[in-house]
XYZ file of C-alpha atoms in Angstrom:
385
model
C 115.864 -42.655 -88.103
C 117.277 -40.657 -91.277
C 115.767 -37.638 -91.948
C 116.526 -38.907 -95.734
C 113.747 -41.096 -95.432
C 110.866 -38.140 -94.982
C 112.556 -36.464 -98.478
C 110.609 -36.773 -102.054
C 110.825 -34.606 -105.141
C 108.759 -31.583 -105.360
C 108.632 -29.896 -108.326
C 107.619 -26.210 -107.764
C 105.450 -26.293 -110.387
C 103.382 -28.314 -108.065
C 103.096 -26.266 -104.845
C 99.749 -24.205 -105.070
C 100.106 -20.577 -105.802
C 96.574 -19.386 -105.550
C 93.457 -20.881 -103.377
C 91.045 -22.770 -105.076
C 87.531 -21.231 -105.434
C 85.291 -21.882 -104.007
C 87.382 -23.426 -100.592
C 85.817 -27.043 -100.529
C 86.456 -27.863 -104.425
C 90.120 -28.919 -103.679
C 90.846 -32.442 -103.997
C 90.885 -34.901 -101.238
C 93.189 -38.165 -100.857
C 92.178 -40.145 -98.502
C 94.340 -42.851 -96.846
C 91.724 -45.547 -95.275
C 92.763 -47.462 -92.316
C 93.202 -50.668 -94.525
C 95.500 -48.497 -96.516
C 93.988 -48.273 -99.507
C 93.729 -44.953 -101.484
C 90.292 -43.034 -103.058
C 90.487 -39.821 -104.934
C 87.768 -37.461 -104.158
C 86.407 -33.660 -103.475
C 86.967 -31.697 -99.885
C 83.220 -31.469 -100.280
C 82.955 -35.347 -99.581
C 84.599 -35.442 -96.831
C 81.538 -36.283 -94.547
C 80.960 -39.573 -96.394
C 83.654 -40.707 -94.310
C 82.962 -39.613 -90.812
C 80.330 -41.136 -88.779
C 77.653 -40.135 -86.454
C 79.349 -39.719 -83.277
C 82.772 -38.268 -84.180
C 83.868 -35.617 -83.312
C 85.730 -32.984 -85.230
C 88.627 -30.732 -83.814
C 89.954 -27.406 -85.494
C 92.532 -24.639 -84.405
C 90.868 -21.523 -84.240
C 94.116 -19.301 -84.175
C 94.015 -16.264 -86.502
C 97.338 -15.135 -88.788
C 98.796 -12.181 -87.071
C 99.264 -9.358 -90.274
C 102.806 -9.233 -88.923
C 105.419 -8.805 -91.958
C 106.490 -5.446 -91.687
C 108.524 -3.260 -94.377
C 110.755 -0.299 -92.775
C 114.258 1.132 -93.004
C 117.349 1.225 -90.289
C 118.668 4.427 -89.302
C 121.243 3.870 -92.429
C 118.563 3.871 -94.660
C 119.172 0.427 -95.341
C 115.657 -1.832 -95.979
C 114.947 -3.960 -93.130
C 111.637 -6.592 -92.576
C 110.093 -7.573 -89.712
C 108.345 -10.982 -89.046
C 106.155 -10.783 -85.669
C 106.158 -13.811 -84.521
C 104.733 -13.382 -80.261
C 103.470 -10.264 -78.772
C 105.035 -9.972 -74.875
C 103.502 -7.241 -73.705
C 101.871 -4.205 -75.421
C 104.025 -3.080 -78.125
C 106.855 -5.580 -77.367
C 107.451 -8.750 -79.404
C 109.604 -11.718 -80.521
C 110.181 -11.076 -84.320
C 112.345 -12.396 -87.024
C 114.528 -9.487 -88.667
C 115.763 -9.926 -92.366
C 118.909 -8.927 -92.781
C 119.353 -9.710 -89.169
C 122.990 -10.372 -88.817
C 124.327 -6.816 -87.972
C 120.845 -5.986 -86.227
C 121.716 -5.905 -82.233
C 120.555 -4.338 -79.608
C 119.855 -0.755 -79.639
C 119.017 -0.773 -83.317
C 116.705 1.484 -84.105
C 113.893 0.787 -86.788
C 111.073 3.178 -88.763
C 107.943 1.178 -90.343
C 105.239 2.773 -92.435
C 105.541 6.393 -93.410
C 107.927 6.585 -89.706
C 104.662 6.557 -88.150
C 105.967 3.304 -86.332
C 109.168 3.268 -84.630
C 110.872 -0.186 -83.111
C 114.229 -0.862 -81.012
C 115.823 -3.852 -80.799
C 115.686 -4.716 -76.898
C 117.859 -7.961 -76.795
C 118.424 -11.427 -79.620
C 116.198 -13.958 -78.663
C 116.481 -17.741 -79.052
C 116.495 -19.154 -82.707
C 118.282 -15.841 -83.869
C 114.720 -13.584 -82.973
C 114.767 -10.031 -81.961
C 112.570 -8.864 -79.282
C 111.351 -5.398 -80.455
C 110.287 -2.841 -78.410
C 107.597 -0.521 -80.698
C 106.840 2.641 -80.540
C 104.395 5.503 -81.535
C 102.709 8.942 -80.310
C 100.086 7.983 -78.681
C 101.537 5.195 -76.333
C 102.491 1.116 -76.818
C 98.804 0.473 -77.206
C 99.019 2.513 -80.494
C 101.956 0.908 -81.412
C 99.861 -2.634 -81.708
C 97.262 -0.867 -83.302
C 99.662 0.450 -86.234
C 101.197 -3.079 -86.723
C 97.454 -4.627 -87.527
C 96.771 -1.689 -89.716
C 100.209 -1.286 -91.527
C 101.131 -4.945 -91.987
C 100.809 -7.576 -94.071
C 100.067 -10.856 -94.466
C 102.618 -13.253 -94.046
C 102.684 -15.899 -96.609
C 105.351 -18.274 -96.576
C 108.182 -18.164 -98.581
C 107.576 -20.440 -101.454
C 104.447 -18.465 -102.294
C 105.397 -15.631 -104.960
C 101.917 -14.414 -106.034
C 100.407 -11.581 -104.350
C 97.027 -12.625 -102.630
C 94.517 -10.135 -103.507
C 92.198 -11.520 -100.419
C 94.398 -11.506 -97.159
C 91.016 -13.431 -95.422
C 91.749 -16.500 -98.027
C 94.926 -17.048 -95.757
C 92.769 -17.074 -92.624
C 90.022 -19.990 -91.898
C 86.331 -18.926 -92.095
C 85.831 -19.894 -87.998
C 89.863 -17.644 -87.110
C 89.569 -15.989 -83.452
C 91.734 -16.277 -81.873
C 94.699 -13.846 -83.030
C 98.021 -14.916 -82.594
C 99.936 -17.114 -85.453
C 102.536 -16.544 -87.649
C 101.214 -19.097 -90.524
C 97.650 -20.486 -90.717
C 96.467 -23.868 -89.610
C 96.001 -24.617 -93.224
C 94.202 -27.783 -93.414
C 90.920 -26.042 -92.125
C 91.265 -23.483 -95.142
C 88.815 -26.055 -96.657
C 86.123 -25.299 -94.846
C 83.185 -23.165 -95.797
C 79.233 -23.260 -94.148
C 78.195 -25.919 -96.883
C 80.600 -27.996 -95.437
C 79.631 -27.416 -91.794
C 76.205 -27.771 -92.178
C 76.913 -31.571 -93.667
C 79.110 -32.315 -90.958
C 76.037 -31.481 -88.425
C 73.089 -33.169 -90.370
C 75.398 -36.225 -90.307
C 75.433 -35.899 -86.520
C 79.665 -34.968 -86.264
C 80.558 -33.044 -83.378
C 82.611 -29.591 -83.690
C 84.939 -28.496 -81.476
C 87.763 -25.683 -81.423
C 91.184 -25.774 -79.350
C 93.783 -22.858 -80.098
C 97.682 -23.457 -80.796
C 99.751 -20.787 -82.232
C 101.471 -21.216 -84.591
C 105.300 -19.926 -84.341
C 108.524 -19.969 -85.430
C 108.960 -23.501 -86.481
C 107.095 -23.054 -89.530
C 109.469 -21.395 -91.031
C 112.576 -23.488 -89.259
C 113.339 -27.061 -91.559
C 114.915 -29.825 -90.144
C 118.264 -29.867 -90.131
C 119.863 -32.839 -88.251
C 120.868 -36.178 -90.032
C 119.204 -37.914 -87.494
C 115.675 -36.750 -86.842
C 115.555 -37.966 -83.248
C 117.796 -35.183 -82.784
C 115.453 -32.300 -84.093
C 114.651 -30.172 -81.254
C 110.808 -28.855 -81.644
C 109.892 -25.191 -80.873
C 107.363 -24.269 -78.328
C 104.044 -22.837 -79.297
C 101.157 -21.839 -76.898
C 98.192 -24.025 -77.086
C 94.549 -23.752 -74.953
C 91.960 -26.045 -74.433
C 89.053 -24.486 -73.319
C 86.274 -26.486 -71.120
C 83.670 -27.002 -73.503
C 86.275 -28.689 -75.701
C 87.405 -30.924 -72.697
C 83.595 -32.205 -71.808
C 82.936 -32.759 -76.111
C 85.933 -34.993 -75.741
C 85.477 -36.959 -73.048
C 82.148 -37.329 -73.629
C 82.797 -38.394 -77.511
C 81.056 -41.952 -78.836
C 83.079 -42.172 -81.940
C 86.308 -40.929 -83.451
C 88.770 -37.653 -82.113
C 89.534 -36.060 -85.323
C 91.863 -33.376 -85.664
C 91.843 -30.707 -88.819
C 95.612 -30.187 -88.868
C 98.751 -31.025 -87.697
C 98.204 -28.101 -85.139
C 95.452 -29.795 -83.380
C 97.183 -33.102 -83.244
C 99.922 -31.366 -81.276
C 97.176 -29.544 -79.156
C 95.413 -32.185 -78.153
C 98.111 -34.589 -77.892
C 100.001 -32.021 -75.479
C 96.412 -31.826 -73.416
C 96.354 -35.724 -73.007
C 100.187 -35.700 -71.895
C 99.715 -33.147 -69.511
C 96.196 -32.788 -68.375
C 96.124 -28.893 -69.740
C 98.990 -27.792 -67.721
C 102.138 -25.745 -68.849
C 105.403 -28.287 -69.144
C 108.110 -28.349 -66.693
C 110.232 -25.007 -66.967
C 107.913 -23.546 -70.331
C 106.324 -19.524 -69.049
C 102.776 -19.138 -70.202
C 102.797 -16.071 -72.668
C 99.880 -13.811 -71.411
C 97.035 -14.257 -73.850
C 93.461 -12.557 -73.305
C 90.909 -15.551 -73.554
C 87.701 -15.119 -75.631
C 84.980 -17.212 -76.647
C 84.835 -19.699 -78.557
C 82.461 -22.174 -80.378
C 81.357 -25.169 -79.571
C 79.270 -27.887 -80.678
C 76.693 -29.108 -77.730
C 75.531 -31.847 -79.463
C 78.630 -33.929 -78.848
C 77.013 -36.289 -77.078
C 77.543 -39.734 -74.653
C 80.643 -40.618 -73.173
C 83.381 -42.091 -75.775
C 84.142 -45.959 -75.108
C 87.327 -47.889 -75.529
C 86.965 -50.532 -77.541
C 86.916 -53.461 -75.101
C 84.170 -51.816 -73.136
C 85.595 -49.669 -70.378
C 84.964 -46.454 -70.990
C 87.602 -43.192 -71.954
C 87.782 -39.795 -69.809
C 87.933 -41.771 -65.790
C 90.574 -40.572 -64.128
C 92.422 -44.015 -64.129
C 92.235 -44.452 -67.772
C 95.329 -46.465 -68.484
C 96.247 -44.842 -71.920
C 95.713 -41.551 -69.886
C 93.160 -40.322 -72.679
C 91.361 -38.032 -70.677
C 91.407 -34.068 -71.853
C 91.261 -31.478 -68.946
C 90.895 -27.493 -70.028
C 93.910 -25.703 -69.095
C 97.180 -23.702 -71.722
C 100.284 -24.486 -71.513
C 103.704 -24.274 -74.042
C 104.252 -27.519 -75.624
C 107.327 -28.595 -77.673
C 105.853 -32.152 -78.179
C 107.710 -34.015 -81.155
C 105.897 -36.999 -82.489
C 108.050 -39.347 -84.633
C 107.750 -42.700 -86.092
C 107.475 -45.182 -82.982
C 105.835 -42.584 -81.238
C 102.168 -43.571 -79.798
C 98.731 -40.837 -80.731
C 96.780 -41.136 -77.222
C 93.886 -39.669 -78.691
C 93.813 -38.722 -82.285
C 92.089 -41.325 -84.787
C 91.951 -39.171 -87.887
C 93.587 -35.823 -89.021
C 92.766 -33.887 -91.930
C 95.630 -32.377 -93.110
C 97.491 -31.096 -96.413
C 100.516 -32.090 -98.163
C 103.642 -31.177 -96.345
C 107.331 -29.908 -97.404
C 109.738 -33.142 -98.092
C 112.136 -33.183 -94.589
C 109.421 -31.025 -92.428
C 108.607 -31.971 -88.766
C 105.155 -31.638 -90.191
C 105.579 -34.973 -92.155
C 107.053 -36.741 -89.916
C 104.283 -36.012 -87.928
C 101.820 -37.439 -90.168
C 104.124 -40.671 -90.665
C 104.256 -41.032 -87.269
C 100.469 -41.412 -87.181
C 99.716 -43.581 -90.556
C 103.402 -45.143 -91.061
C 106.180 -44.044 -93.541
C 105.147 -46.434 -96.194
C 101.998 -45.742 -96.504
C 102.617 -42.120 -96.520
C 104.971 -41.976 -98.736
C 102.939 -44.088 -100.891
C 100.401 -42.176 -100.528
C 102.554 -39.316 -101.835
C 103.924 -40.523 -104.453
C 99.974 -41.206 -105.625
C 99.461 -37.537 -105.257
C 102.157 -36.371 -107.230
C 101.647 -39.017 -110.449
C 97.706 -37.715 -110.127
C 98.875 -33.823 -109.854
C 97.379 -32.725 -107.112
C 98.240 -29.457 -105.154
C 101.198 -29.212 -102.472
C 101.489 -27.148 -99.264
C 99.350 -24.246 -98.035
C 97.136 -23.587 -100.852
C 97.180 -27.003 -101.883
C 95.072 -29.737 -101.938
C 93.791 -32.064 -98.894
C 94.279 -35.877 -97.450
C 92.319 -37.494 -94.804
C 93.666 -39.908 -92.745
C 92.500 -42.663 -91.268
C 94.018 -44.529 -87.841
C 95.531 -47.925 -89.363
C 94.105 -51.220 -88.824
């Protein structure tokens, strides 16, 4: 399949340079399974969910991980932090990183925070080893206090709140971009979801370097996806099996999260280390009740399901690509944002609704002026008929 075929026109003046206020007044698009088209506000999103569903949302938290610092030259050098190893040791992207090898030696801050560069890693990443007086403990503790937010690239305006580029229910520190369909959220929200009876439930996937990586093959078949650490905990496991009505997933990052945990039952894939994480608590709703049913009858979450739809609690690394022709296990809704023309993101979403529709459905979106990309506006989406 040509990767010509995920491309439309964005005009910059349509990608969103600011968050709307308050979260939940964006606009919403939603793509029903007949595929017809409404235009509404995030704030009616519960008219379409039913008692019974269940809704699924990434709890990762944005690192503050774009550092500003010199080389030993003098020369200005960033730092994008994209994995922490081990205490003061992580994967980063460098910028200018061409002549930055190993041994290169790096001052942050006011020189309060020194880095070396320890090896290249794979995508052209450094692994930095930090440093500061009191130990590599301190060294973490510098990088959450000295750095910044790391918007992406086609965002020029400074944002005055760095917590409007972090979800209102973010734990789980780790990402390098924000799951950024749940930055519609807010309480008022929430509390419609549960007097309608919808289930909440969080999985964690953080989000790495391929957010900032396009694709770049002719071919898209070809694209190779990068690995990002994902967890499911066991509360999350039960609400799913156990669901009566429909697995929906807030984001692209929970699709691949939940469709990595049906695929391989919570375990790591073949060959992938498991980054050391320190698990916390998370929250849950109980009230995701009675076992969910396949539609002829028998039900979902046996151990000899035959679409192999049952979630078990485990982490792992998952690279999972999901193209056009590709089958969802699980997932029979996503809310999600607008992507960037050629992204594995879209392609993502096609897989799930169909090109046409989706393109369609963008086309729509851009003739009605809605908001693109992070700070843009919303769609939900609907498992076709």
């Amino acid at each position: 399949m040509r990767l010509e075929l995920f491309d439309y026109p964005l005009p910059e003046e349509r990608i969103a340079q600011f968050p709307i206020e308050p979260r939940d007044a964006s606009r919403l698009l939603v793509l029903k399974a007949d595929g017809t088209r409404e235009h509404r506000r995030f704030l009616d999103l519960p008219e379409y969910l039913h008692p019974g569903d269940l809704l699924v949302f990434n709890d990762t938290r944005v690192l503050p991980a774009r550092l500003h610092g010199r080389k030993e030259t003098g020369a200005r050098v960033e730092a994008l932090l994209l994995q922490r190893l081990a205490p003061g040791k992580w994967e980063a992207l460098a910028y200018p990183g061409r002549r930055l090898g190993p041994r290169a030696r790096l001052t942050f801050g006011e020189g309060e925070l020194r880095a070396e560069v320890v090896s290249r890693g794979e995508e052209g990443t450094r692994i930095l080893q930090f440093e500061a007086d009191e130990g590599p403990h301190a060294a973490d503790e510098l990088i959450h206090r000295i750095g910044e937010m790391p918007l992406p690239p086609y965002i020029h305006e400074r944002l005055e709140d760095p917590e409007r580029y972090q979800t209102i229910y973010a734990r789980e520190e780790g990402s390098a971009a924000a799951p950024t369909a749940g930055l519609h959220f807010t309480p008022r929200v929430f509390e419609m979801l549960r007097e309608k009876g919808v289930g909440i439930a969080y999985v964690t996937l953080h989000v790495g370097i391929g957010t900032f990586r396009p694709v770049k093959v002719d071919n898209v078949e070809e694209h190779e996806m990068h690995a990002e650490w994902y967890s499911v905990p066991p509360e999350t496991a039960e609400a799913i099996n156990r669901c009566t009505g429909r697995v929906i997933a807030v984001g692209t990052t929970t699709v691949r999260c939940l469709e990595s945990a049906v695929r391989s039952s919570g375990k790591a894939e073949l060959g992938q280390p498991v980054p050391p994480r320190v698990e916390t608590a998370r929250l849950t709703d109980p009230e995701a009740g009675g076992r969910r049913q396949k539609a002829e009858g028998s039900p979902l979450g046996t151990e000899n399901s035959e679409l192999g739809t049952r979630v078990e609690p485990g982490s792992g690394v998952t690279r999972l690509y999901l193209r056009p022709g590709d089958e969802l296990r699980l997932v029979e809704g996503i809310v999600t944002n607008f992507h960037m023309p050629k992204s594995s993101l879209l392609i993502l979403i096609s897989a799930f609704a169909g090109l046409e529709p989706v393109r369609a459905a963008y086309e729509e979106a851009l003739a009605q002026g809605y908001r693109f990309l992070s700070f843009g506006d919303a769609m939900f989406i609907e498992k076709p008929e």
